[in-house]
Amino acid sequence: MKNDRLIIFDTTLRDGEQSPGIALTPNEKLLIAQQLEKLKVDVIEAGFAASSPGDWEGVNLIAKNIKNSTIASLARCHPDDIEQAWEAIKVANNSRIHVFTSTSQIHMEHMLRKTKEEVLKDARESVKYAKKLCDNIEFSAQDATRTDKDFLIEVLKTAVEEGATTINVPDTVGYATPKDYLELLTSVYDEVKGGNEDVIISTHCHNDLGLAVANSLTAITAGARQIEGAINGIGERAGNTSTEEIIMAIKTRQDQYGVEINAETKEIFETSRLVSKLTGYPVQYNKAVVGKNAFSHESGIHQHGFLRNRTTYEIMSPDSVGQEAKIVLGKHSGRAGFKDALKKLNIDLDEVAFNSSFETFKKIADRKGEIVESELLAIIGQIENSLDKTKLVSVSVNSKDDFASAKVTLNVNGKEITKESTGDGMIHAAFTAVKNILNSDAVLIDYRVESITKGADATAEIVTIINDKNLMKQGRAISTDVVHGSVESFLKALNK
Ligand code: KIV
Ligand code: ZN
């Protein structure tokens, strides 16, 4: 009997965080984990505890604070990795050690430099060791879809013999097609799970050919009962299966999949927004489920049909994924109205943060007239990140043909310093002036400006990612003035 409960395993904080340029602090990870808990995902893979002290700290912080979802940490087939994973997660109400090794010839030969026999022995000993510490063990055969099938089945059976309760079959390089994956998962289901009620077969698909969600869903037909994904589909290279797309596909096409999930779909949009905000990874406008155009109707024919009956062009409602919740504050809103809006968003600020947020809100509302929810959240995010030692006092720029200059004044630990600089453009000139004031050799890795409201007076969110002494840092600011906001965002990154 294929049981009909599907486990949603979210790896935004582990595989998702492995995306280039993403560097979340332990506190930022906790904020995302808390939101994932509201989304009611079953398992949160909080990180790879042995990979760095920061990752260990993030995993441990999440394990201490999350009550309902199971907390997993990744570990290589090595006693030290397994012990560190266990130390970080053992305080959780429910914990899982996720052990992995590679099984494809290409990975064993060029990456692990191990023979099949050595890999099989690693898998056996590691699962056995992890099982002594924790009852809930997941085993993953990295690059499973390019692994010799007989060998894959042998390794997976060994993991089950030693007590693994979840068997994961990753399409690590996003190579499989739905047909391949269905065949492979069917064999794993028949030969590895057999009739064992205690073993769950899991999918973990990467999106190199854009097939991650399709492959994961196909695997349900073969009996898989756990899908691993990341919010907004972030992850190595082209990313992972999108958690939110899986949730909505299962809910919308119950007729096809017939499996139950626990997810709270109304939390999807907020989860997506938070992940995008903290990672600095924008969500493409036409992204399924969470893109800002996912529920917009442009052409006359579509609008006409839609206005008569939503279902003409809508298979799920924006409300069902939380896309419609908007709070608007006006320029005349006072402290009480502002406080009330924060309360509705479950935001609790201390007095200092509240006062600074209110001040920023007033400045923006004065210029813009009204503030929507996304702007309010951006203001709070900006304030939460800004107990900064260096503050922007003023910036002025000049640009003519190919030449630009900037004059920047910063308050550095209470002292005002001004420098002028030139550059290829206004932003380059302003950033150079900031670097000269702070004597910094940070390198700009990524810089993005995105409007978070509509119209010519739109508020822009500016994200800056820098490499500062080999540390990736990210800054974010919102402003109606792009130059001012860019310097603020650059300073936020430098201040981290
Ligand atoms: O893609 C992959 O194979 C992984 C494993 C560690 C599960 O991320
Ligand atoms: Zn992966």
Coordinates of C-alpha atoms and ligand atoms in Angstrom, one line a residue:
M1 CA 0.0 0.0 0.0
K2 CA 1.4 3.4 -0.9
N3 CA 0.6 5.6 2.0
D4 CA -1.0 8.9 0.9
R5 CA 0.8 11.5 3.1
L6 CA 3.4 13.4 1.2
I7 CA 6.3 14.9 3.3
I8 CA 7.5 18.4 2.3
F9 CA 11.2 18.7 3.0
D10 CA 12.4 22.2 2.5
T11 CA 16.1 22.8 1.9
T12 CA 16.1 26.6 1.3
L13 CA 18.5 27.0 4.2
R14 CA 20.9 24.3 3.0
D15 CA 20.9 23.7 -0.8
G16 CA 19.2 27.0 -1.4
E17 CA 21.8 28.8 0.6
Q18 CA 24.5 27.2 -1.6
S19 CA 23.5 29.6 -4.4
P20 CA 26.3 31.9 -5.5
G21 CA 26.3 35.2 -3.5
I22 CA 23.9 34.1 -0.8
A23 CA 25.3 34.5 2.7
L24 CA 22.6 34.4 5.4
T25 CA 23.5 35.1 9.1
P26 CA 22.2 32.7 11.7
N27 CA 19.5 35.2 12.7
E28 CA 18.3 35.6 9.1
K29 CA 18.2 31.8 8.8
L30 CA 16.0 31.7 11.9
L31 CA 13.6 34.3 10.5
I32 CA 13.2 32.1 7.4
A33 CA 12.8 28.9 9.5
Q34 CA 10.1 30.6 11.5
Q35 CA 8.3 31.5 8.3
L36 CA 8.7 27.9 7.0
E37 CA 7.2 26.7 10.2
K38 CA 4.2 28.9 9.5
L39 CA 4.0 27.4 6.0
K40 CA 3.9 24.1 7.9
V41 CA 6.6 22.3 5.9
D42 CA 7.3 18.9 7.6
V43 CA 11.1 19.0 7.5
I44 CA 13.4 22.0 7.5
E45 CA 17.0 21.2 6.4
A46 CA 18.6 24.0 8.4
G47 CA 22.1 23.7 7.0
F48 CA 25.3 21.6 6.9
A49 CA 26.5 21.9 10.5
A50 CA 30.1 20.7 9.9
S51 CA 30.7 23.0 6.9
S52 CA 31.5 26.1 9.0
P53 CA 31.0 27.5 12.5
G54 CA 28.4 30.0 11.2
D55 CA 26.4 27.2 9.7
W56 CA 26.6 25.1 12.9
E57 CA 25.3 28.2 14.8
G58 CA 22.5 28.7 12.4
V59 CA 21.4 25.0 12.5
N60 CA 21.6 25.0 16.3
L61 CA 19.6 28.3 16.6
I62 CA 16.9 26.9 14.5
A63 CA 16.9 23.6 16.3
K64 CA 16.4 25.5 19.6
N65 CA 13.5 27.6 18.4
I66 CA 11.4 25.6 15.9
K67 CA 8.8 23.4 17.6
N68 CA 6.7 21.8 14.9
S69 CA 8.9 21.0 11.9
T70 CA 11.6 18.3 12.1
I71 CA 15.1 19.9 11.9
A72 CA 17.6 18.2 9.6
S73 CA 21.3 18.8 9.2
L74 CA 23.4 17.4 6.3
A75 CA 26.5 15.4 7.0
R76 CA 29.1 13.7 4.8
C77 CA 29.9 10.0 5.5
H78 CA 32.4 10.9 8.2
P79 CA 32.1 10.5 12.0
D80 CA 33.1 14.1 12.7
D81 CA 30.4 15.5 10.3
I82 CA 27.8 13.2 11.8
E83 CA 28.7 14.2 15.4
Q84 CA 28.6 17.9 14.5
A85 CA 25.2 17.5 12.9
W86 CA 23.9 15.7 15.9
E87 CA 25.3 18.2 18.4
A88 CA 23.6 21.0 16.5
I89 CA 20.2 19.4 16.1
K90 CA 19.8 17.3 19.2
V91 CA 17.9 20.0 21.1
A92 CA 15.1 20.1 18.5
N93 CA 11.7 18.5 19.3
N94 CA 12.2 16.4 16.2
S95 CA 15.6 16.0 14.6
R96 CA 17.0 14.2 11.6
I97 CA 20.6 13.5 10.4
H98 CA 20.9 13.5 6.7
V99 CA 23.9 11.5 5.6
F100 CA 25.1 11.5 2.0
T101 CA 27.8 10.2 -0.3
S102 CA 28.2 10.1 -4.1
T103 CA 27.5 6.9 -6.0
S104 CA 28.0 7.7 -9.7
Q105 CA 31.2 6.5 -11.3
I106 CA 32.1 10.0 -12.3
H107 CA 31.8 11.4 -8.7
M108 CA 33.5 8.4 -7.1
E109 CA 36.4 8.5 -9.4
H110 CA 37.0 12.3 -9.7
M111 CA 35.6 13.7 -6.5
L112 CA 35.7 11.1 -3.8
R113 CA 38.6 9.1 -5.4
K114 CA 37.1 6.0 -3.9
T115 CA 36.1 2.5 -5.2
K116 CA 32.6 1.1 -5.2
E117 CA 33.6 -1.1 -2.2
E118 CA 34.9 1.9 -0.2
V119 CA 31.7 3.9 -0.9
L120 CA 29.5 1.0 0.1
K121 CA 31.5 0.6 3.3
D122 CA 31.2 4.4 4.0
A123 CA 27.5 4.3 3.6
R124 CA 27.1 1.3 5.8
E125 CA 29.3 2.6 8.6
S126 CA 28.0 6.1 8.5
V127 CA 24.3 5.2 8.6
K128 CA 25.1 2.7 11.4
Y129 CA 26.9 5.4 13.4
A130 CA 24.3 8.1 12.8
K131 CA 21.6 5.6 13.9
K132 CA 23.2 5.2 17.3
L133 CA 22.7 9.0 17.8
C134 CA 19.4 9.7 16.2
D135 CA 16.4 7.5 15.2
N136 CA 15.5 9.6 12.2
I137 CA 18.1 9.1 9.5
E138 CA 18.0 10.1 5.8
F139 CA 20.5 8.7 3.4
S140 CA 21.1 10.3 0.0
A141 CA 23.0 8.8 -2.9
Q142 CA 24.4 11.9 -4.6
D143 CA 24.2 11.8 -8.4
A144 CA 21.8 8.9 -8.2
T145 CA 20.4 9.5 -11.7
R146 CA 23.8 8.9 -13.3
T147 CA 24.7 5.9 -11.1
D148 CA 24.8 2.3 -12.2
K149 CA 21.4 1.1 -11.2
D150 CA 22.4 -2.2 -9.6
F151 CA 25.0 -0.4 -7.5
L152 CA 22.6 2.3 -6.5
I153 CA 20.1 -0.3 -5.3
E154 CA 22.8 -2.1 -3.4
V155 CA 23.9 1.1 -1.6
L156 CA 20.4 2.1 -0.8
K157 CA 19.5 -1.4 0.5
T158 CA 22.6 -1.2 2.7
A159 CA 21.5 2.1 4.1
V160 CA 18.0 0.6 4.9
E161 CA 19.6 -2.4 6.6
E162 CA 21.5 -0.1 8.9
G163 CA 18.4 1.8 9.9
A164 CA 17.9 4.7 7.4
T165 CA 14.3 5.7 7.4
T166 CA 14.3 8.0 4.4
I167 CA 16.0 7.1 1.2
N168 CA 16.7 10.0 -1.1
V169 CA 17.3 9.6 -4.9
P170 CA 18.8 12.9 -6.0
D171 CA 19.0 14.1 -9.6
T172 CA 22.0 16.2 -8.5
V173 CA 22.8 17.6 -12.0
G174 CA 19.3 17.9 -13.2
Y175 CA 19.9 15.4 -16.0
A176 CA 16.9 13.1 -15.7
T177 CA 13.7 13.4 -17.7
P178 CA 10.3 12.5 -16.1
K179 CA 10.4 9.1 -17.9
D180 CA 13.9 8.3 -16.6
Y181 CA 13.0 9.4 -13.1
L182 CA 9.7 7.5 -13.0
E183 CA 11.5 4.3 -14.1
L184 CA 14.3 4.7 -11.5
L185 CA 12.0 5.6 -8.6
T186 CA 9.8 2.6 -9.5
S187 CA 12.8 0.3 -9.2
V188 CA 13.9 1.9 -5.9
Y189 CA 10.4 1.7 -4.6
D190 CA 10.0 -2.0 -5.5
E191 CA 13.5 -3.2 -4.6
V192 CA 14.6 -1.0 -1.7
K193 CA 11.4 -0.1 0.1
G194 CA 9.6 -3.3 -0.7
G195 CA 6.8 -3.6 1.8
N196 CA 8.7 -1.8 4.6
E197 CA 6.3 0.7 6.1
D198 CA 9.1 2.5 8.0
V199 CA 11.0 3.5 4.8
I200 CA 10.0 6.6 2.8
I201 CA 11.4 7.2 -0.7
S202 CA 12.4 10.8 -1.4
T203 CA 13.1 13.0 -4.4
H204 CA 15.6 15.8 -4.7
C205 CA 15.7 17.3 -8.2
H206 CA 17.8 20.1 -9.6
N207 CA 16.5 22.3 -12.4
D208 CA 19.3 22.4 -15.0
L209 CA 16.8 21.4 -17.8
G210 CA 13.9 23.1 -16.1
L211 CA 12.4 19.7 -15.2
A212 CA 12.8 19.6 -11.4
V213 CA 9.2 20.1 -10.5
A214 CA 7.9 17.8 -13.2
N215 CA 10.4 15.1 -12.2
S216 CA 9.5 15.4 -8.5
L217 CA 5.8 15.2 -9.2
T218 CA 6.3 12.2 -11.5
A219 CA 8.0 10.4 -8.6
I220 CA 4.8 10.5 -6.6
T221 CA 3.3 8.1 -9.1
A222 CA 6.2 5.7 -8.4
G223 CA 5.5 5.8 -4.7
A224 CA 7.8 8.6 -3.5
R225 CA 6.4 10.2 -0.3
Q226 CA 8.9 13.0 0.3
I227 CA 9.7 15.8 -2.0
E228 CA 12.7 18.1 -1.3
G229 CA 12.6 21.6 -2.6
A230 CA 13.6 25.2 -1.9
I231 CA 11.5 28.3 -1.8
N232 CA 11.6 30.3 -5.1
G233 CA 13.5 27.3 -6.5
I234 CA 16.9 28.7 -5.3
G235 CA 19.9 26.4 -5.1
E236 CA 23.1 25.3 -6.8
R237 CA 23.3 26.4 -10.5
A238 CA 19.7 26.5 -11.9
G239 CA 18.4 25.7 -8.5
N240 CA 16.1 23.1 -6.9
T241 CA 12.5 22.0 -7.2
S242 CA 10.4 25.0 -6.0
T243 CA 8.7 24.1 -2.7
E244 CA 5.8 26.4 -3.4
E245 CA 5.1 25.0 -6.9
I246 CA 5.0 21.5 -5.5
I247 CA 2.6 22.5 -2.8
M248 CA 0.2 24.3 -5.2
A249 CA 0.4 21.5 -7.8
I250 CA -0.6 18.9 -5.2
K251 CA -3.4 21.1 -3.9
T252 CA -4.7 22.1 -7.4
R253 CA -4.4 18.7 -9.0
Q254 CA -5.6 16.4 -6.2
D255 CA -7.3 14.5 -8.9
Q256 CA -3.9 13.4 -10.3
Y257 CA -1.8 13.0 -7.2
G258 CA -4.2 12.2 -4.4
V259 CA -1.7 12.7 -1.6
E260 CA -2.2 14.8 1.5
I261 CA 0.1 17.6 2.5
N262 CA 0.2 19.7 5.6
A263 CA 1.1 23.0 4.0
E264 CA -0.6 26.3 4.9
T265 CA -0.8 27.7 1.3
K266 CA -1.8 31.3 2.5
E267 CA 1.8 31.6 3.9
I268 CA 3.4 30.9 0.5
F269 CA 3.7 34.5 -0.7
E270 CA 5.1 35.8 2.5
T271 CA 7.7 33.0 2.6
S272 CA 8.7 33.8 -1.0
R273 CA 9.0 37.5 -0.2
L274 CA 11.1 36.9 2.9
V275 CA 13.5 34.5 1.2
S276 CA 13.9 36.9 -1.7
K277 CA 14.5 39.8 0.6
L278 CA 17.1 38.1 2.8
T279 CA 18.9 36.3 0.1
G280 CA 18.9 39.2 -2.3
Y281 CA 17.7 36.9 -5.1
P282 CA 14.8 38.5 -7.0
V283 CA 11.7 36.5 -8.0
Q284 CA 11.2 36.5 -11.7
Y285 CA 8.0 38.4 -12.6
N286 CA 6.4 35.5 -14.4
K287 CA 7.5 32.8 -11.8
A288 CA 4.8 30.3 -11.2
V289 CA 2.7 30.9 -8.0
V290 CA 4.8 33.7 -6.5
G291 CA 5.8 35.9 -9.4
K292 CA 4.3 39.4 -9.2
N293 CA 2.6 38.7 -12.6
A294 CA 1.4 35.2 -11.7
F295 CA -2.1 36.4 -11.2
S296 CA -2.2 39.4 -13.6
H297 CA -4.3 39.5 -16.8
E298 CA -3.1 41.7 -19.5
S299 CA -4.8 41.1 -22.8
G300 CA -8.3 42.4 -23.4
I301 CA -9.8 39.0 -24.1
H302 CA -8.3 37.6 -20.9
Q303 CA -9.5 40.5 -18.8
H304 CA -13.0 40.3 -20.3
G305 CA -13.4 36.6 -19.4
F306 CA -11.8 37.0 -16.1
L307 CA -14.1 39.8 -15.0
R308 CA -17.1 37.7 -15.8
N309 CA -15.8 34.7 -14.1
R310 CA -12.4 34.3 -12.5
T311 CA -12.1 30.7 -13.4
T312 CA -12.0 31.4 -17.1
Y313 CA -8.2 32.2 -16.7
E314 CA -7.4 31.3 -13.1
I315 CA -6.7 27.8 -11.8
M316 CA -5.8 29.0 -8.3
S317 CA -6.7 32.2 -6.5
P318 CA -4.1 34.8 -5.5
D319 CA -5.8 34.8 -2.1
S320 CA -5.0 31.0 -1.7
V321 CA -1.3 31.7 -1.8
G322 CA -1.5 34.9 0.3
Q323 CA -0.8 37.3 -2.7
E324 CA -3.7 39.6 -1.9
A325 CA -3.0 40.7 1.7
K326 CA -2.2 44.4 1.4
I327 CA -2.1 47.0 4.1
V328 CA -2.1 50.6 3.1
L329 CA -1.0 53.4 5.3
G330 CA -1.5 57.0 4.3
K331 CA 0.7 60.0 4.8
H332 CA -1.5 61.1 7.6
S333 CA -1.2 57.9 9.5
G334 CA 0.1 58.5 13.0
R335 CA 2.0 56.3 15.5
A336 CA -1.1 54.4 16.5
G337 CA -2.0 53.5 12.9
F338 CA 1.6 52.5 12.2
K339 CA 1.7 50.3 15.3
D340 CA -1.6 48.7 14.3
A341 CA -0.2 47.9 10.8
L342 CA 2.9 46.3 12.4
K343 CA 0.7 44.3 14.7
K344 CA -1.3 42.9 11.8
L345 CA 2.0 41.7 10.3
N346 CA 3.0 40.1 13.6
I347 CA 6.0 42.5 13.8
D348 CA 7.1 43.4 17.3
L349 CA 9.8 46.2 17.4
D350 CA 11.6 47.6 20.4
E351 CA 11.3 51.3 21.1
V352 CA 14.4 52.4 19.2
A353 CA 13.6 50.3 16.1
F354 CA 10.0 51.4 16.2
N355 CA 10.9 55.1 16.4
S356 CA 13.4 54.8 13.5
S357 CA 10.9 52.8 11.4
F358 CA 8.2 55.4 12.0
E359 CA 10.6 58.2 11.1
T360 CA 11.5 56.5 7.8
F361 CA 7.9 55.7 7.1
K362 CA 6.9 59.3 7.6
K363 CA 9.6 60.5 5.2
I364 CA 8.6 58.1 2.5
A365 CA 4.8 58.7 3.1
D366 CA 5.3 62.4 2.8
R367 CA 6.8 62.0 -0.6
K368 CA 4.5 59.2 -1.9
G369 CA 1.2 59.8 -0.2
E370 CA 0.5 56.1 0.6
I371 CA 2.5 53.0 1.6
V372 CA 1.6 49.5 0.7
E373 CA 2.5 46.3 2.7
S374 CA 5.6 45.5 0.6
E375 CA 7.0 49.0 1.3
L376 CA 6.2 48.8 5.0
L377 CA 8.0 45.4 5.2
A378 CA 11.0 46.8 3.4
I379 CA 11.2 49.8 5.8
I380 CA 11.2 47.4 8.8
G381 CA 13.8 45.2 7.2
Q382 CA 16.0 48.2 6.6
I383 CA 15.7 49.4 10.2
E384 CA 16.2 45.9 11.6
N385 CA 19.6 45.7 9.8
S386 CA 20.7 49.2 10.7
L387 CA 22.3 49.5 14.1
D388 CA 25.2 50.7 11.9
K389 CA 28.4 52.5 13.0
T390 CA 28.7 54.3 9.6
K391 CA 25.8 56.4 8.4
L392 CA 25.2 58.3 5.2
V393 CA 24.9 62.0 5.8
S394 CA 24.7 63.2 2.2
V395 CA 25.5 62.3 -1.4
S396 CA 25.4 64.5 -4.5
V397 CA 26.3 63.4 -8.0
N398 CA 27.0 64.9 -11.4
S399 CA 26.9 63.0 -14.7
K400 CA 27.9 64.2 -18.1
D401 CA 28.6 62.1 -21.2
D402 CA 31.0 59.3 -20.1
F403 CA 32.1 61.1 -16.9
A404 CA 30.5 61.1 -13.5
S405 CA 31.6 62.5 -10.1
A406 CA 30.2 62.2 -6.6
K407 CA 30.6 63.9 -3.3
V408 CA 29.7 61.8 -0.3
T409 CA 29.7 62.6 3.4
L410 CA 29.5 59.8 6.0
N411 CA 29.3 59.9 9.7
V412 CA 31.9 57.4 10.9
N413 CA 31.6 56.7 14.6
G414 CA 30.3 60.2 15.2
K415 CA 32.8 62.0 13.0
E416 CA 31.7 63.5 9.6
I417 CA 34.1 62.8 6.7
T418 CA 33.6 64.0 3.1
K419 CA 35.3 62.7 -0.1
E420 CA 34.9 63.4 -3.8
S421 CA 35.5 60.8 -6.5
T422 CA 35.0 60.1 -10.1
G423 CA 33.8 57.0 -12.0
D424 CA 32.2 55.5 -15.1
G425 CA 28.8 56.4 -13.8
M426 CA 27.1 58.1 -10.8
I427 CA 26.9 54.9 -8.8
H428 CA 30.5 53.9 -9.5
A429 CA 31.7 57.4 -8.5
A430 CA 29.6 57.4 -5.3
F431 CA 30.7 53.9 -4.2
T432 CA 34.4 54.8 -4.9
A433 CA 34.0 57.9 -2.6
V434 CA 32.5 55.6 0.1
K435 CA 35.4 53.2 -0.2
N436 CA 37.9 56.0 0.0
I437 CA 36.3 57.3 3.2
L438 CA 36.3 53.9 4.8
N439 CA 39.7 52.8 3.3
S440 CA 37.9 49.7 2.0
D441 CA 38.9 47.4 -0.9
A442 CA 35.6 45.6 -1.0
V443 CA 34.6 44.4 -4.5
L444 CA 31.1 44.8 -5.8
I445 CA 29.8 41.4 -6.9
D446 CA 26.2 42.2 -7.7
Y447 CA 24.0 45.3 -7.7
R448 CA 20.3 45.4 -8.4
V449 CA 17.6 48.0 -8.4
E450 CA 13.9 46.9 -8.4
S451 CA 10.8 48.9 -8.0
I452 CA 8.6 47.6 -5.3
T453 CA 5.6 49.8 -6.2
K454 CA 4.2 51.0 -9.5
G455 CA 4.5 54.4 -11.3
A456 CA 7.1 57.0 -11.9
D457 CA 7.4 57.8 -8.2
A458 CA 7.9 54.1 -7.3
T459 CA 9.9 53.1 -4.3
A460 CA 13.0 51.2 -5.3
E461 CA 14.7 48.4 -3.4
I462 CA 18.4 48.3 -4.0
V463 CA 20.4 45.2 -3.3
T464 CA 24.2 45.2 -3.2
I465 CA 26.4 42.1 -2.8
I466 CA 30.1 42.6 -2.1
N467 CA 33.1 40.6 -1.4
D468 CA 34.8 42.2 1.6
K469 CA 38.0 40.4 2.8
N470 CA 36.7 37.1 1.3
L471 CA 33.3 37.4 3.0
M472 CA 30.2 37.7 0.9
K473 CA 28.0 40.5 2.4
Q474 CA 24.7 41.8 1.3
G475 CA 23.1 45.2 1.8
R476 CA 19.6 46.3 1.1
A477 CA 17.9 49.7 1.2
I478 CA 14.7 51.2 0.0
S479 CA 14.4 54.7 -1.3
T480 CA 12.6 56.9 -3.9
D481 CA 16.0 58.2 -4.8
V482 CA 18.2 55.5 -6.5
V483 CA 21.5 57.2 -5.9
H484 CA 20.8 57.7 -2.2
G485 CA 19.4 54.2 -1.8
S486 CA 22.4 52.7 -3.6
V487 CA 24.9 54.3 -1.3
E488 CA 22.7 53.2 1.7
S489 CA 22.6 49.7 0.4
F490 CA 26.4 49.6 -0.2
L491 CA 27.0 50.9 3.4
K492 CA 24.7 48.3 4.9
A493 CA 26.8 45.6 3.3
L494 CA 30.0 47.2 4.5
N495 CA 28.6 47.6 8.0
K496 CA 27.8 43.9 8.3
Ligands
KIV1 O1 21.9 17.6 -5.0 C1 22.3 16.7 -4.2 O2 22.6 15.6 -4.5 C2 22.3 17.1 -2.8 C3 22.5 16.0 -1.8 C4 23.4 16.4 -0.8 C5 21.2 15.6 -1.2 O3 22.0 18.3 -2.5
ZN2 ZN 21.0 19.3 -4.2

